[in-house]
Short mmCIF file of C-alpha atoms and ligand atoms in Angstrom, two decimals:
data_model
loop_
_atom_site.label_atom_id
_atom_site.label_comp_id
_atom_site.label_asym_id
_atom_site.label_seq_id
_atom_site.Cartn_x
_atom_site.Cartn_y
_atom_site.Cartn_z
CA UNK A 255 100.38 77.91 137.01
CA UNK A 256 97.06 76.95 135.23
CA UNK A 257 94.17 76.24 137.82
CA UNK A 258 92.94 72.74 137.58
CA UNK A 259 89.55 71.14 138.24
CA UNK A 260 89.85 67.36 138.77
CA UNK A 261 86.81 65.13 137.93
CA UNK A 262 86.92 61.58 139.12
CA UNK A 263 85.01 58.89 140.93
CA UNK A 264 85.81 58.44 144.66
CA UNK A 265 89.36 57.11 145.24
CA UNK A 266 90.27 57.51 141.48
CA UNK A 267 93.53 59.12 142.44
CA UNK A 268 92.61 62.82 142.98
CA UNK A 269 94.35 63.07 146.31
CA UNK A 270 97.55 61.37 145.04
CA UNK A 271 97.79 63.56 141.93
CA UNK A 272 97.10 66.72 143.92
CA UNK A 273 99.78 65.87 146.51
CA UNK A 274 102.31 65.47 143.68
CA UNK A 275 101.43 68.82 142.08
CA UNK A 276 101.49 70.61 145.46
CA UNK A 277 104.91 69.33 146.08
CA UNK A 278 106.37 69.97 142.63
CA UNK A 279 104.56 73.22 141.57
CA UNK A 280 103.40 74.61 144.88
CA UNK A 281 99.72 74.51 143.95
CA UNK A 282 97.06 75.22 146.57
CA UNK A 283 95.00 72.10 147.06
CA UNK A 284 91.25 72.64 147.68
CA UNK A 285 89.35 69.59 148.49
CA UNK A 286 85.67 70.35 149.29
CA UNK A 287 85.57 66.88 151.07
CA UNK A 288 88.34 68.06 153.41
CA UNK A 289 86.68 71.44 153.90
CA UNK A 290 83.41 69.72 154.79
CA UNK A 291 85.10 67.18 157.06
CA UNK A 292 86.83 69.82 159.00
CA UNK A 293 83.54 71.87 159.42
CA UNK A 294 81.76 68.68 160.46
CA UNK A 295 84.01 68.43 163.51
CA UNK A 296 82.61 71.78 164.85
CA UNK A 297 80.20 71.32 167.64
CA UNK A 298 77.51 73.46 166.12
CA UNK A 299 74.17 72.74 164.53
CA UNK A 300 75.76 73.09 161.13
CA UNK A 301 78.67 70.79 162.09
CA UNK A 302 76.14 68.07 163.14
CA UNK A 303 74.15 68.49 159.81
CA UNK A 304 77.25 68.14 157.72
CA UNK A 305 78.40 65.20 159.61
CA UNK A 306 75.14 63.34 159.09
CA UNK A 307 75.19 64.07 155.31
CA UNK A 308 78.73 62.87 155.10
CA UNK A 309 77.99 59.61 156.89
CA UNK A 310 75.21 58.78 154.43
CA UNK A 311 77.38 59.44 151.47
CA UNK A 312 74.96 62.15 150.24
CA UNK A 313 76.02 65.33 148.52
CA UNK A 314 76.04 68.24 150.96
CA UNK A 315 73.78 71.17 149.98
CA UNK A 316 75.12 73.81 147.63
CA UNK A 317 74.54 76.56 150.02
CA UNK A 318 77.04 75.07 152.55
CA UNK A 319 79.60 74.00 149.93
CA UNK A 320 79.75 77.53 148.31
CA UNK A 321 80.04 79.25 151.68
CA UNK A 322 83.09 77.26 152.51
CA UNK A 323 84.57 77.44 148.98
CA UNK A 324 84.29 81.14 148.59
CA UNK A 325 85.92 81.69 151.92
CA UNK A 326 88.77 79.41 150.76
CA UNK A 327 89.21 81.19 147.36
CA UNK A 328 89.70 84.50 149.21
CA UNK A 329 92.97 83.23 150.76
CA UNK A 330 96.29 84.33 149.37
CA UNK A 331 97.89 80.97 148.56
CA UNK A 332 95.62 80.41 145.63
CA UNK A 333 97.36 83.13 143.47
CA UNK A 334 100.00 80.69 142.27
CA UNK A 335 97.32 78.32 140.94
CA UNK A 336 94.97 75.97 142.66
CA UNK A 337 93.54 72.50 142.25
CA UNK A 338 89.84 71.80 142.88
CA UNK A 339 89.40 68.35 144.12
CA UNK A 340 85.79 67.11 144.58
CA UNK A 341 84.13 70.17 143.15
CA UNK A 342 82.13 70.84 141.02
CA UNK A 343 80.08 67.59 141.56
CA UNK A 344 77.02 68.70 139.67
CA UNK A 345 76.07 70.82 136.60
CA UNK A 346 74.40 73.38 138.89
CA UNK A 347 77.69 73.77 140.88
CA UNK A 348 79.67 74.18 137.67
CA UNK A 349 77.45 76.96 136.53
CA UNK A 350 77.49 78.79 139.84
CA UNK A 351 81.27 78.35 139.96
CA UNK A 352 81.51 80.25 136.56
CA UNK A 353 79.77 83.19 138.23
CA UNK A 354 82.09 83.06 141.18
CA UNK A 355 85.37 82.98 139.28
CA UNK A 356 84.06 85.88 137.17
CA UNK A 357 83.32 87.83 140.36
CA UNK A 358 86.59 87.00 141.99
CA UNK A 359 88.48 87.49 138.64
CA UNK A 360 89.92 83.94 138.60
CA UNK A 361 90.71 81.72 135.58
CA UNK A 362 88.84 78.45 134.96
CA UNK A 363 92.11 76.83 133.81
CA UNK A 364 91.86 73.11 132.74
CA UNK A 365 89.38 70.45 133.61
CA UNK A 366 90.96 67.05 133.95
CA UNK A 367 89.07 63.69 134.09
CA UNK A 368 90.84 60.80 135.77
CA UNK A 369 89.91 57.44 134.15
CA UNK A 370 90.16 54.53 136.76
CA UNK A 371 88.54 51.08 136.57
CA UNK A 372 85.41 50.27 138.83
CA UNK A 373 87.20 47.27 140.63
CA UNK A 374 90.28 49.33 141.35
CA UNK A 375 88.17 52.07 142.90
CA UNK A 376 86.21 49.62 145.08
CA UNK A 377 89.35 47.95 146.51
CA UNK A 378 90.98 51.40 147.15
CA UNK A 379 87.91 52.51 149.26
CA UNK A 380 86.90 49.34 150.99
CA UNK A 381 90.55 48.54 151.95
CA UNK A 382 91.56 52.09 152.90
CA UNK A 383 92.81 52.66 156.40
CA UNK A 384 94.32 55.83 157.96
CA UNK A 385 96.57 56.53 160.93
CA UNK A 386 94.80 58.28 163.81
CA UNK A 387 97.93 59.98 164.73
CA UNK A 388 99.73 61.15 161.61
CA UNK A 389 97.06 60.77 158.88
CA UNK A 390 99.23 58.35 156.76
CA UNK A 391 97.08 56.35 154.28
CA UNK A 392 97.33 52.48 153.81
CA UNK A 393 95.40 49.82 152.00
CA UNK A 394 94.71 46.27 152.99
CA UNK A 395 93.20 45.11 149.68
CA UNK A 396 95.11 46.61 146.72
CA UNK A 397 98.61 45.30 147.56
CA UNK A 398 99.98 48.90 147.41
CA UNK A 399 100.84 50.40 150.74
CA UNK A 400 99.87 47.45 152.97
CA UNK A 401 100.70 48.19 156.56
CA UNK A 402 103.52 45.97 157.78
CA UNK A 403 101.71 45.12 160.95
CA UNK A 404 97.98 44.97 160.79
CA UNK A 405 96.16 48.06 162.42
CA UNK A 406 99.56 49.84 163.22
CA UNK A 407 101.02 52.77 161.35
CA UNK A 408 104.59 51.93 159.83
CA UNK A 409 105.64 55.48 160.23
CA UNK A 410 104.63 56.52 163.75
CA UNK A 411 103.25 53.29 165.43
CA UNK A 412 99.80 55.00 165.73
CA UNK A 413 96.53 53.00 165.49
CA UNK A 414 94.90 52.71 162.10
CA UNK A 415 91.13 53.35 161.46
CA UNK A 416 88.62 53.38 158.62
CA UNK A 417 86.81 56.66 157.49
CA UNK A 418 83.09 56.03 158.39
CA UNK A 419 82.09 56.43 154.72
CA UNK A 420 84.65 53.91 153.37
CA UNK A 421 82.34 50.93 153.32
CA UNK A 422 81.02 48.98 150.29
CA UNK A 423 77.45 50.24 150.72
CA UNK A 424 78.58 53.91 150.93
CA UNK A 425 80.99 53.41 147.95
CA UNK A 426 78.16 52.11 145.73
CA UNK A 427 76.14 55.07 146.75
CA UNK A 428 79.01 57.46 146.02
CA UNK A 429 79.79 55.85 142.74
CA UNK A 430 76.21 55.95 141.50
CA UNK A 431 75.90 59.56 142.61
CA UNK A 432 79.15 60.23 140.64
CA UNK A 433 77.78 58.69 137.44
CA UNK A 434 74.42 60.24 137.68
CA UNK A 435 75.24 63.79 138.68
CA UNK A 436 78.91 64.33 137.60
CA UNK A 437 78.85 63.00 134.04
CA UNK A 438 76.92 65.98 132.70
CA UNK A 439 79.83 68.09 133.85
CA UNK A 440 81.94 66.34 131.30
CA UNK A 441 79.68 67.47 128.39
CA UNK A 442 79.53 71.01 129.94
CA UNK A 443 83.36 71.38 129.97
CA UNK A 444 83.84 69.59 126.73
CA UNK A 445 81.62 72.17 124.97
CA UNK A 446 83.82 74.90 126.51
CA UNK A 447 86.86 73.22 125.07
CA UNK A 448 88.47 72.96 128.52
CA UNK A 449 88.15 69.22 129.07
CA UNK A 450 91.14 66.59 129.12
CA UNK A 451 91.45 63.03 130.01
CA UNK A 452 94.31 61.19 131.80
CA UNK A 453 94.79 57.59 133.03
CA UNK A 454 94.39 57.21 136.83
CA UNK A 455 95.67 53.66 137.23
CA UNK A 456 99.31 54.54 137.73
CA UNK A 457 100.88 57.38 139.79
CA UNK A 458 103.87 58.28 137.62
CA UNK A 459 101.93 58.10 134.36
CA UNK A 460 99.28 60.31 135.83
CA UNK A 461 101.88 63.03 136.63
CA UNK A 462 103.45 62.79 133.16
CA UNK A 463 100.12 63.10 131.37
CA UNK A 464 99.01 66.16 133.45
CA UNK A 465 102.37 67.91 132.90
CA UNK A 466 101.93 67.74 129.16
CA UNK A 467 98.63 69.56 129.66
CA UNK A 468 100.13 72.15 132.04
CA UNK A 469 103.03 73.05 129.73
CA UNK A 470 100.99 73.13 126.55
P1 AMP B 38 85.46 63.40 148.90
O1 AMP B 38 86.40 63.51 150.04
O2 AMP B 38 85.62 64.30 147.73
O3 AMP B 38 85.26 61.93 148.47
O4 AMP B 38 84.05 63.82 149.62
C1 AMP B 38 83.51 63.27 150.71
C2 AMP B 38 82.00 63.60 150.86
O5 AMP B 38 81.98 65.10 151.03
C3 AMP B 38 81.13 63.31 149.71
O6 AMP B 38 80.69 62.06 149.69
C4 AMP B 38 80.01 64.32 149.82
O7 AMP B 38 79.09 63.94 150.86
C5 AMP B 38 80.80 65.54 150.40
N1 AMP B 38 81.24 66.46 149.29
C6 AMP B 38 82.46 66.80 148.81
N2 AMP B 38 82.52 67.68 147.87
C7 AMP B 38 81.28 68.07 147.67
C8 AMP B 38 80.60 68.90 146.68
N3 AMP B 38 81.25 69.67 145.77
N4 AMP B 38 79.26 69.05 146.81
C9 AMP B 38 78.50 68.30 147.69
N5 AMP B 38 78.95 67.47 148.58
C10 AMP B 38 80.36 67.30 148.58
#
């Protein structure tokens, strides 16, 4: 399958789209946010450093991101095609990524921008809660996936919690960072002829639109 780079604002639907593609086409899903969150739990100096950057909604330094990413791209499950979710975030990362794929003999594939409204994004982030036990995701503001009993997981009865960066202040910060640093990527990939847009408001529509690109 074609490799996919997903470009989108926080909570624009990257996670949902990736899940559907993993299930249907067996893609490897590489989220740099997940790689960083997992590294931030390690009780090392590096773990604490990453944890602080994540809490403030800042971008983590390229050196750390590339170390984790290169290690991940060396694993076997990416051979069938992989989705990059949350990377590259800046033009600098995009250029460095071109060098890495050349070195590792990987294809760029397609770059897909998810278009989702600002108000939809804010509600998805500020209302998002997760289960401490099984990781299921709910929302208390959008009307989609509302937990039946407040603070309790419908699936396993576990307690629900908010990610520390899912507050309005951090959302604004992350959105502004997205606009400022990520938009130049769009021009970069457009010039290469690898850029495509799909609508991120609706789950089924999103899958249909990306499938057209994959089978093209
Ligand atoms: P995400 O799960 O993609 O929303 O990412 C959560 C946080 O991880 C971001 O707010 C950044 O602090 C950090 N992060 C994720 N991907 C990158 C990246 N490619 N470069 C720098 N920081 C990143």
